[in-house]
Amino acid sequence: MDDMSTQPWAWDEQTWRSKVEHVRAGRSMKPAKWKNGARCAVALSFDSDHETNELRDGGKSIGRMSQGQYGNRQGVPRILDALAKYGAKATFFVPAVAALLYEDEQRRVVAEGHEIGIHGWIHELNSQLPYEIERDLMFRAADTLERITGVRPVGLRTPSWDFSPSTLRIERELGLLYDSSLMADDDPYELLERGEPTGIVELPVEWIRDDAVYFNMHRFTGLRPHTPPAAVYDIFYREFERAYEEGGLFLLTMHPHVTGYRSRIWILEKLLEEIARRPDVWVATHAEIAAFVKAECP
Ligand SMILES: [Zn+2]
């Protein structure tokens, strides 16, 4: 590490401004009204990582890979059943390797009206990769999902929300409609690259609205679930309730191998029930929401 990167207090203004301005939130793309006059939009996403969380870390633990397989055997079917019960459409972000392991799962997801978005090749961390490798993996991931499902993906969620200095450039080269990995707002906004509007819609995530933060467990580190399911439901519900009051977007990230359990799936089911009680909520895929705000906020 050179002095320039290890001594931020010594940077000149141009250096710190340049870092901040590389990728930035531009104009808000929160529409006055959502589709069909709806007051609020709901974007539910499920990151079907399955075994790739362990493969990304070296693939040494057969136990952790079996947890990943649970995501396919129990998690995704329970989630799809809950969505079908309430007629809700959602987005599944799937690493290409997970899609190759479970091609039928992806085809069922698409056949039931849901969207599949890009989630890396093998859940790699983009910020560890040079531009050429990140670009190759992203393009191959898009091609793989298209070959399996018959639908070209239009959105990306970076694995672990690890957005590298090259990610936005590659998203533009891929011609994507939206990204869903950054956190500058509650509501959709346009991504700027060095101050230039990119036309790419950001559908913002937050760790607050991610089940993994509350529930993940790792035997050999200190990682444990500290938040009971009822408290997690309360946080998610309050995020939805306030989005409804403000006429904004409620975007939630869940994982089949985290929420798909008998003691947790009710969180999703109860949220869907609360959402369905309000007729003026538009539940849609990320692609539908990004396309709508882009048309509404030209
Ligand atoms: Zn993931």
Tab-separated table of C-alpha atoms and ligand atoms in Angstrom:
chain	number	residue	atom	x	y	z
A	1	MET	CA	0.000	0.000	0.000
A	2	ASP	CA	1.354	3.364	-0.934
A	3	ASP	CA	1.089	6.386	1.311
A	4	MET	CA	-1.671	7.833	-0.845
A	5	SER	CA	-4.080	4.993	0.008
A	6	THR	CA	-3.100	4.502	3.656
A	7	GLN	CA	-3.088	8.172	4.685
A	8	PRO	CA	-6.487	9.586	3.667
A	9	TRP	CA	-5.873	12.637	5.841
A	10	ALA	CA	-3.078	13.593	3.448
A	11	TRP	CA	-5.236	13.442	0.298
A	12	ASP	CA	-5.781	16.603	-1.658
A	13	GLU	CA	-9.371	17.641	-2.384
A	14	GLN	CA	-9.273	16.291	-5.917
A	15	THR	CA	-8.421	12.810	-4.600
A	16	TRP	CA	-11.283	12.489	-2.134
A	17	ARG	CA	-13.786	14.162	-4.424
A	18	SER	CA	-12.844	11.785	-7.225
A	19	LYS	CA	-13.514	8.739	-5.013
A	20	VAL	CA	-16.905	10.040	-3.936
A	21	GLU	CA	-17.969	11.056	-7.440
A	22	HIS	CA	-17.040	7.823	-9.217
A	23	VAL	CA	-20.489	6.252	-8.692
A	24	ARG	CA	-23.153	8.480	-7.196
A	25	ALA	CA	-26.901	8.832	-6.794
A	26	GLY	CA	-28.383	11.252	-9.305
A	27	ARG	CA	-31.986	12.417	-9.642
A	28	SER	CA	-34.739	10.694	-7.728
A	29	MET	CA	-36.919	8.410	-9.818
A	30	LYS	CA	-39.729	8.208	-7.300
A	31	PRO	CA	-42.887	8.683	-9.369
A	32	ALA	CA	-45.860	10.812	-8.243
A	33	LYS	CA	-48.024	7.674	-8.517
A	34	TRP	CA	-47.137	4.061	-9.110
A	35	LYS	CA	-48.705	1.810	-11.735
A	36	ASN	CA	-52.502	2.074	-12.011
A	37	GLY	CA	-52.467	4.885	-9.462
A	38	ALA	CA	-51.011	2.702	-6.714
A	39	ARG	CA	-49.765	4.515	-3.661
A	40	CYS	CA	-46.771	2.319	-2.918
A	41	ALA	CA	-44.595	-0.244	-4.722
A	42	VAL	CA	-43.268	-3.500	-3.292
A	43	ALA	CA	-40.217	-5.253	-4.770
A	44	LEU	CA	-39.496	-8.625	-3.158
A	45	SER	CA	-36.194	-10.254	-4.011
A	46	PHE	CA	-34.807	-13.671	-3.228
A	47	ASP	CA	-31.106	-14.302	-3.739
A	48	SER	CA	-30.863	-18.015	-4.598
A	49	ASP	CA	-27.200	-18.387	-3.667
A	50	HIS	CA	-27.510	-22.041	-2.630
A	51	GLU	CA	-24.055	-23.745	-2.620
A	52	THR	CA	-22.238	-20.757	-4.141
A	53	ASN	CA	-21.783	-19.026	-0.765
A	54	GLU	CA	-19.554	-21.937	0.250
A	55	LEU	CA	-18.006	-22.473	-3.203
A	56	ARG	CA	-16.989	-18.819	-3.287
A	57	ASP	CA	-15.069	-19.411	-0.045
A	58	GLY	CA	-13.285	-22.486	-1.424
A	59	GLY	CA	-15.952	-25.206	-1.286
A	60	LYS	CA	-14.322	-27.097	1.600
A	61	SER	CA	-17.353	-27.535	3.855
A	62	ILE	CA	-19.747	-30.251	2.777
A	63	GLY	CA	-21.999	-29.255	5.690
A	64	ARG	CA	-22.335	-25.675	4.465
A	65	MET	CA	-22.975	-26.924	0.944
A	66	SER	CA	-25.819	-29.070	2.276
A	67	GLN	CA	-27.307	-25.896	3.761
A	68	GLY	CA	-27.123	-24.425	0.286
A	69	GLN	CA	-28.952	-27.433	-1.137
A	70	TYR	CA	-31.701	-26.843	1.426
A	71	GLY	CA	-32.340	-23.580	-0.413
A	72	ASN	CA	-33.274	-25.572	-3.507
A	73	ARG	CA	-35.121	-28.452	-1.806
A	74	GLN	CA	-37.189	-26.517	0.746
A	75	GLY	CA	-36.482	-22.780	0.525
A	76	VAL	CA	-37.449	-21.959	-3.043
A	77	PRO	CA	-40.567	-24.210	-3.105
A	78	ARG	CA	-41.888	-22.670	0.143
A	79	ILE	CA	-41.241	-19.163	-1.169
A	80	LEU	CA	-42.891	-19.886	-4.535
A	81	ASP	CA	-45.936	-21.346	-2.752
A	82	ALA	CA	-46.260	-18.233	-0.568
A	83	LEU	CA	-45.943	-15.895	-3.562
A	84	ALA	CA	-48.517	-17.909	-5.522
A	85	LYS	CA	-50.978	-17.838	-2.615
A	86	TYR	CA	-50.989	-14.026	-2.689
A	87	GLY	CA	-50.521	-13.636	-6.458
A	88	ALA	CA	-47.289	-11.702	-5.849
A	89	LYS	CA	-44.563	-11.419	-8.487
A	90	ALA	CA	-40.933	-11.233	-7.341
A	91	THR	CA	-37.333	-11.267	-8.535
A	92	PHE	CA	-34.813	-14.050	-7.950
A	93	PHE	CA	-31.137	-13.123	-8.262
A	94	VAL	CA	-29.234	-16.291	-9.129
A	95	PRO	CA	-25.480	-16.884	-9.508
A	96	ALA	CA	-24.843	-18.672	-12.817
A	97	VAL	CA	-23.362	-21.695	-11.022
A	98	ALA	CA	-26.490	-22.063	-8.863
A	99	ALA	CA	-28.617	-21.796	-12.013
A	100	LEU	CA	-26.518	-24.533	-13.666
A	101	LEU	CA	-26.912	-26.755	-10.578
A	102	TYR	CA	-30.684	-26.260	-10.569
A	103	GLU	CA	-31.873	-25.510	-14.077
A	104	ASP	CA	-35.406	-26.796	-13.399
A	105	GLU	CA	-35.743	-24.476	-10.414
A	106	GLN	CA	-34.979	-21.457	-12.619
A	107	ARG	CA	-37.437	-22.590	-15.269
A	108	ARG	CA	-40.155	-23.016	-12.635
A	109	VAL	CA	-39.450	-19.522	-11.244
A	110	VAL	CA	-39.841	-17.976	-14.703
A	111	ALA	CA	-42.871	-20.150	-15.581
A	112	GLU	CA	-44.633	-18.811	-12.469
A	113	GLY	CA	-44.216	-15.231	-13.682
A	114	HIS	CA	-41.174	-14.154	-11.690
A	115	GLU	CA	-38.006	-12.477	-12.902
A	116	ILE	CA	-34.451	-13.838	-12.761
A	117	GLY	CA	-31.626	-11.326	-12.456
A	118	ILE	CA	-27.836	-11.589	-12.582
A	119	HIS	CA	-26.015	-12.373	-9.300
A	120	GLY	CA	-22.453	-13.058	-10.476
A	121	TRP	CA	-20.893	-16.289	-11.710
A	122	ILE	CA	-20.102	-18.118	-8.446
A	123	HIS	CA	-20.943	-15.347	-5.944
A	124	GLU	CA	-17.458	-13.907	-6.449
A	125	LEU	CA	-16.486	-10.628	-4.803
A	126	ASN	CA	-16.186	-8.113	-7.633
A	127	SER	CA	-13.869	-5.780	-5.793
A	128	GLN	CA	-11.204	-8.533	-5.769
A	129	LEU	CA	-11.260	-8.827	-9.564
A	130	PRO	CA	-9.623	-6.874	-12.365
A	131	TYR	CA	-12.005	-5.308	-14.876
A	132	GLU	CA	-11.452	-7.958	-17.584
A	133	ILE	CA	-12.340	-10.893	-15.315
A	134	GLU	CA	-15.345	-9.183	-13.739
A	135	ARG	CA	-16.610	-8.322	-17.226
A	136	ASP	CA	-16.124	-11.862	-18.547
A	137	LEU	CA	-17.952	-13.410	-15.564
A	138	MET	CA	-20.842	-10.935	-15.793
A	139	PHE	CA	-21.355	-11.489	-19.516
A	140	ARG	CA	-21.112	-15.282	-19.137
A	141	ALA	CA	-23.577	-15.147	-16.245
A	142	ALA	CA	-26.084	-13.194	-18.355
A	143	ASP	CA	-25.678	-15.655	-21.258
A	144	THR	CA	-26.070	-18.667	-18.946
A	145	LEU	CA	-29.283	-17.377	-17.338
A	146	GLU	CA	-30.681	-16.570	-20.786
A	147	ARG	CA	-29.853	-20.032	-22.115
A	148	ILE	CA	-31.507	-21.768	-19.152
A	149	THR	CA	-34.632	-19.618	-18.845
A	150	GLY	CA	-35.090	-18.256	-22.360
A	151	VAL	CA	-35.184	-14.704	-20.967
A	152	ARG	CA	-32.312	-12.213	-21.184
A	153	PRO	CA	-31.749	-10.700	-17.708
A	154	VAL	CA	-32.021	-6.900	-17.482
A	155	GLY	CA	-30.820	-6.309	-13.917
A	156	LEU	CA	-27.892	-7.059	-11.654
A	157	ARG	CA	-27.500	-7.517	-7.940
A	158	THR	CA	-23.794	-7.720	-7.185
A	159	PRO	CA	-22.967	-10.746	-4.976
A	160	SER	CA	-22.676	-9.572	-1.344
A	161	TRP	CA	-23.533	-6.102	-2.730
A	162	ASP	CA	-19.841	-5.813	-3.511
A	163	PHE	CA	-19.911	-3.118	-6.193
A	164	SER	CA	-16.423	-2.711	-7.666
A	165	PRO	CA	-14.946	0.356	-9.370
A	166	SER	CA	-15.642	-1.445	-12.704
A	167	THR	CA	-19.193	-2.663	-12.016
A	168	LEU	CA	-21.105	0.340	-13.363
A	169	ARG	CA	-18.979	0.433	-16.526
A	170	ILE	CA	-19.756	-3.266	-17.145
A	171	GLU	CA	-23.471	-2.748	-16.450
A	172	ARG	CA	-23.482	-0.051	-19.134
A	173	GLU	CA	-21.660	-2.358	-21.558
A	174	LEU	CA	-24.264	-5.045	-20.871
A	175	GLY	CA	-27.034	-2.507	-21.530
A	176	LEU	CA	-28.769	-3.258	-18.234
A	177	LEU	CA	-31.957	-1.505	-17.193
A	178	TYR	CA	-31.249	-1.498	-13.483
A	179	ASP	CA	-28.901	-2.285	-10.615
A	180	SER	CA	-29.992	-3.343	-7.134
A	181	SER	CA	-26.886	-3.241	-4.932
A	182	LEU	CA	-26.458	0.316	-3.627
A	183	MET	CA	-27.955	2.256	-0.739
A	184	ALA	CA	-28.141	6.015	-1.342
A	185	ASP	CA	-31.941	6.317	-0.975
A	186	ASP	CA	-35.138	4.485	-0.046
A	187	ASP	CA	-36.655	5.110	-3.475
A	188	PRO	CA	-35.356	4.525	-7.027
A	189	TYR	CA	-32.765	6.884	-8.433
A	190	GLU	CA	-30.541	7.229	-11.480
A	191	LEU	CA	-26.901	6.174	-11.224
A	192	LEU	CA	-24.285	8.745	-12.164
A	193	GLU	CA	-20.801	7.767	-13.326
A	194	ARG	CA	-18.372	10.623	-12.726
A	195	GLY	CA	-21.303	13.032	-12.772
A	196	GLU	CA	-22.732	11.708	-16.037
A	197	PRO	CA	-26.293	10.300	-16.003
A	198	THR	CA	-26.149	6.635	-17.053
A	199	GLY	CA	-29.846	5.882	-17.608
A	200	ILE	CA	-29.439	2.931	-15.225
A	201	VAL	CA	-32.069	2.805	-12.480
A	202	GLU	CA	-30.904	1.958	-8.978
A	203	LEU	CA	-33.450	0.009	-6.910
A	204	PRO	CA	-31.770	0.513	-3.562
A	205	VAL	CA	-31.117	-2.236	-1.030
A	206	GLU	CA	-30.190	-1.924	2.660
A	207	TRP	CA	-28.824	-4.411	5.195
A	208	ILE	CA	-31.776	-3.416	7.394
A	209	ARG	CA	-34.047	-5.053	4.812
A	210	ASP	CA	-31.973	-8.240	4.399
A	211	ASP	CA	-32.799	-11.467	6.261
A	212	ALA	CA	-29.173	-12.707	6.214
A	213	VAL	CA	-28.038	-9.955	8.578
A	214	TYR	CA	-30.350	-11.172	11.325
A	215	PHE	CA	-30.271	-14.920	10.784
A	216	ASN	CA	-26.873	-16.055	9.518
A	217	MET	CA	-24.892	-18.525	11.591
A	218	HIS	CA	-21.353	-19.846	11.198
A	219	ARG	CA	-20.129	-22.602	13.504
A	220	PHE	CA	-16.455	-21.611	13.617
A	221	THR	CA	-16.738	-17.845	13.811
A	222	GLY	CA	-18.718	-15.642	16.224
A	223	LEU	CA	-21.515	-15.213	13.684
A	224	ARG	CA	-24.859	-16.112	15.298
A	225	PRO	CA	-28.493	-15.071	14.871
A	226	HIS	CA	-29.199	-12.479	17.564
A	227	THR	CA	-32.624	-11.254	16.434
A	228	PRO	CA	-35.749	-13.374	16.964
A	229	PRO	CA	-37.980	-13.918	13.912
A	230	ALA	CA	-40.776	-11.776	15.412
A	231	ALA	CA	-38.381	-8.839	15.758
A	232	VAL	CA	-37.208	-9.283	12.177
A	233	TYR	CA	-40.822	-9.231	11.029
A	234	ASP	CA	-41.374	-6.046	13.009
A	235	ILE	CA	-38.428	-4.299	11.310
A	236	PHE	CA	-39.535	-5.372	7.831
A	237	TYR	CA	-43.162	-4.434	8.523
A	238	ARG	CA	-42.193	-0.961	9.749
A	239	GLU	CA	-40.109	-0.434	6.613
A	240	PHE	CA	-43.160	-1.377	4.526
A	241	GLU	CA	-45.600	0.680	6.588
A	242	ARG	CA	-43.504	3.842	6.269
A	243	ALA	CA	-42.957	3.287	2.537
A	244	TYR	CA	-46.742	3.028	2.222
A	245	GLU	CA	-47.257	6.285	4.139
A	246	GLU	CA	-44.644	8.093	2.046
A	247	GLY	CA	-45.812	6.643	-1.285
A	248	GLY	CA	-42.415	5.064	-1.832
A	249	LEU	CA	-40.784	1.751	-2.618
A	250	PHE	CA	-40.477	-1.150	-0.179
A	251	LEU	CA	-37.661	-3.426	-1.393
A	252	LEU	CA	-36.821	-6.534	0.609
A	253	THR	CA	-33.979	-9.036	0.167
A	254	MET	CA	-34.416	-12.600	1.404
A	255	HIS	CA	-32.538	-15.854	0.796
A	256	PRO	CA	-34.143	-19.296	0.300
A	257	HIS	CA	-31.484	-20.903	2.548
A	258	VAL	CA	-32.079	-18.294	5.272
A	259	THR	CA	-35.837	-17.610	5.347
A	260	GLY	CA	-37.134	-20.882	3.886
A	261	TYR	CA	-37.333	-22.619	7.301
A	262	ARG	CA	-40.447	-23.705	9.172
A	263	SER	CA	-39.795	-21.139	11.919
A	264	ARG	CA	-39.188	-18.230	9.530
A	265	ILE	CA	-41.259	-18.576	6.351
A	266	TRP	CA	-44.187	-17.015	8.198
A	267	ILE	CA	-42.358	-13.676	8.090
A	268	LEU	CA	-42.773	-13.592	4.325
A	269	GLU	CA	-46.316	-14.982	4.484
A	270	LYS	CA	-47.452	-12.408	7.051
A	271	LEU	CA	-45.865	-9.556	5.113
A	272	LEU	CA	-47.648	-10.743	1.966
A	273	GLU	CA	-50.901	-10.877	3.927
A	274	GLU	CA	-50.453	-7.302	5.222
A	275	ILE	CA	-49.520	-6.068	1.745
A	276	ALA	CA	-52.533	-7.806	0.189
A	277	ARG	CA	-54.857	-6.085	2.701
A	278	ARG	CA	-54.058	-2.771	0.994
A	279	PRO	CA	-55.542	-2.598	-2.500
A	280	ASP	CA	-53.382	0.381	-3.514
A	281	VAL	CA	-50.034	-1.408	-3.356
A	282	TRP	CA	-48.296	-2.474	-6.551
A	283	VAL	CA	-46.290	-5.690	-6.052
A	284	ALA	CA	-44.030	-6.210	-9.064
A	285	THR	CA	-40.712	-7.539	-10.271
A	286	HIS	CA	-37.662	-5.317	-10.120
A	287	ALA	CA	-37.622	-5.149	-13.934
A	288	GLU	CA	-41.251	-3.964	-14.039
A	289	ILE	CA	-40.608	-1.317	-11.398
A	290	ALA	CA	-37.411	-0.072	-13.075
A	291	ALA	CA	-39.115	0.126	-16.482
A	292	PHE	CA	-42.071	1.980	-14.968
A	293	VAL	CA	-40.019	4.648	-13.168
A	294	LYS	CA	-37.841	5.135	-16.244
A	295	ALA	CA	-40.945	5.822	-18.356
A	296	GLU	CA	-42.559	8.013	-15.660
A	297	CYS	CA	-39.428	10.065	-14.923
A	298	PRO	CA	-37.889	10.599	-18.385
B	1	ZN	ZN	-26.062	-13.590	-2.750
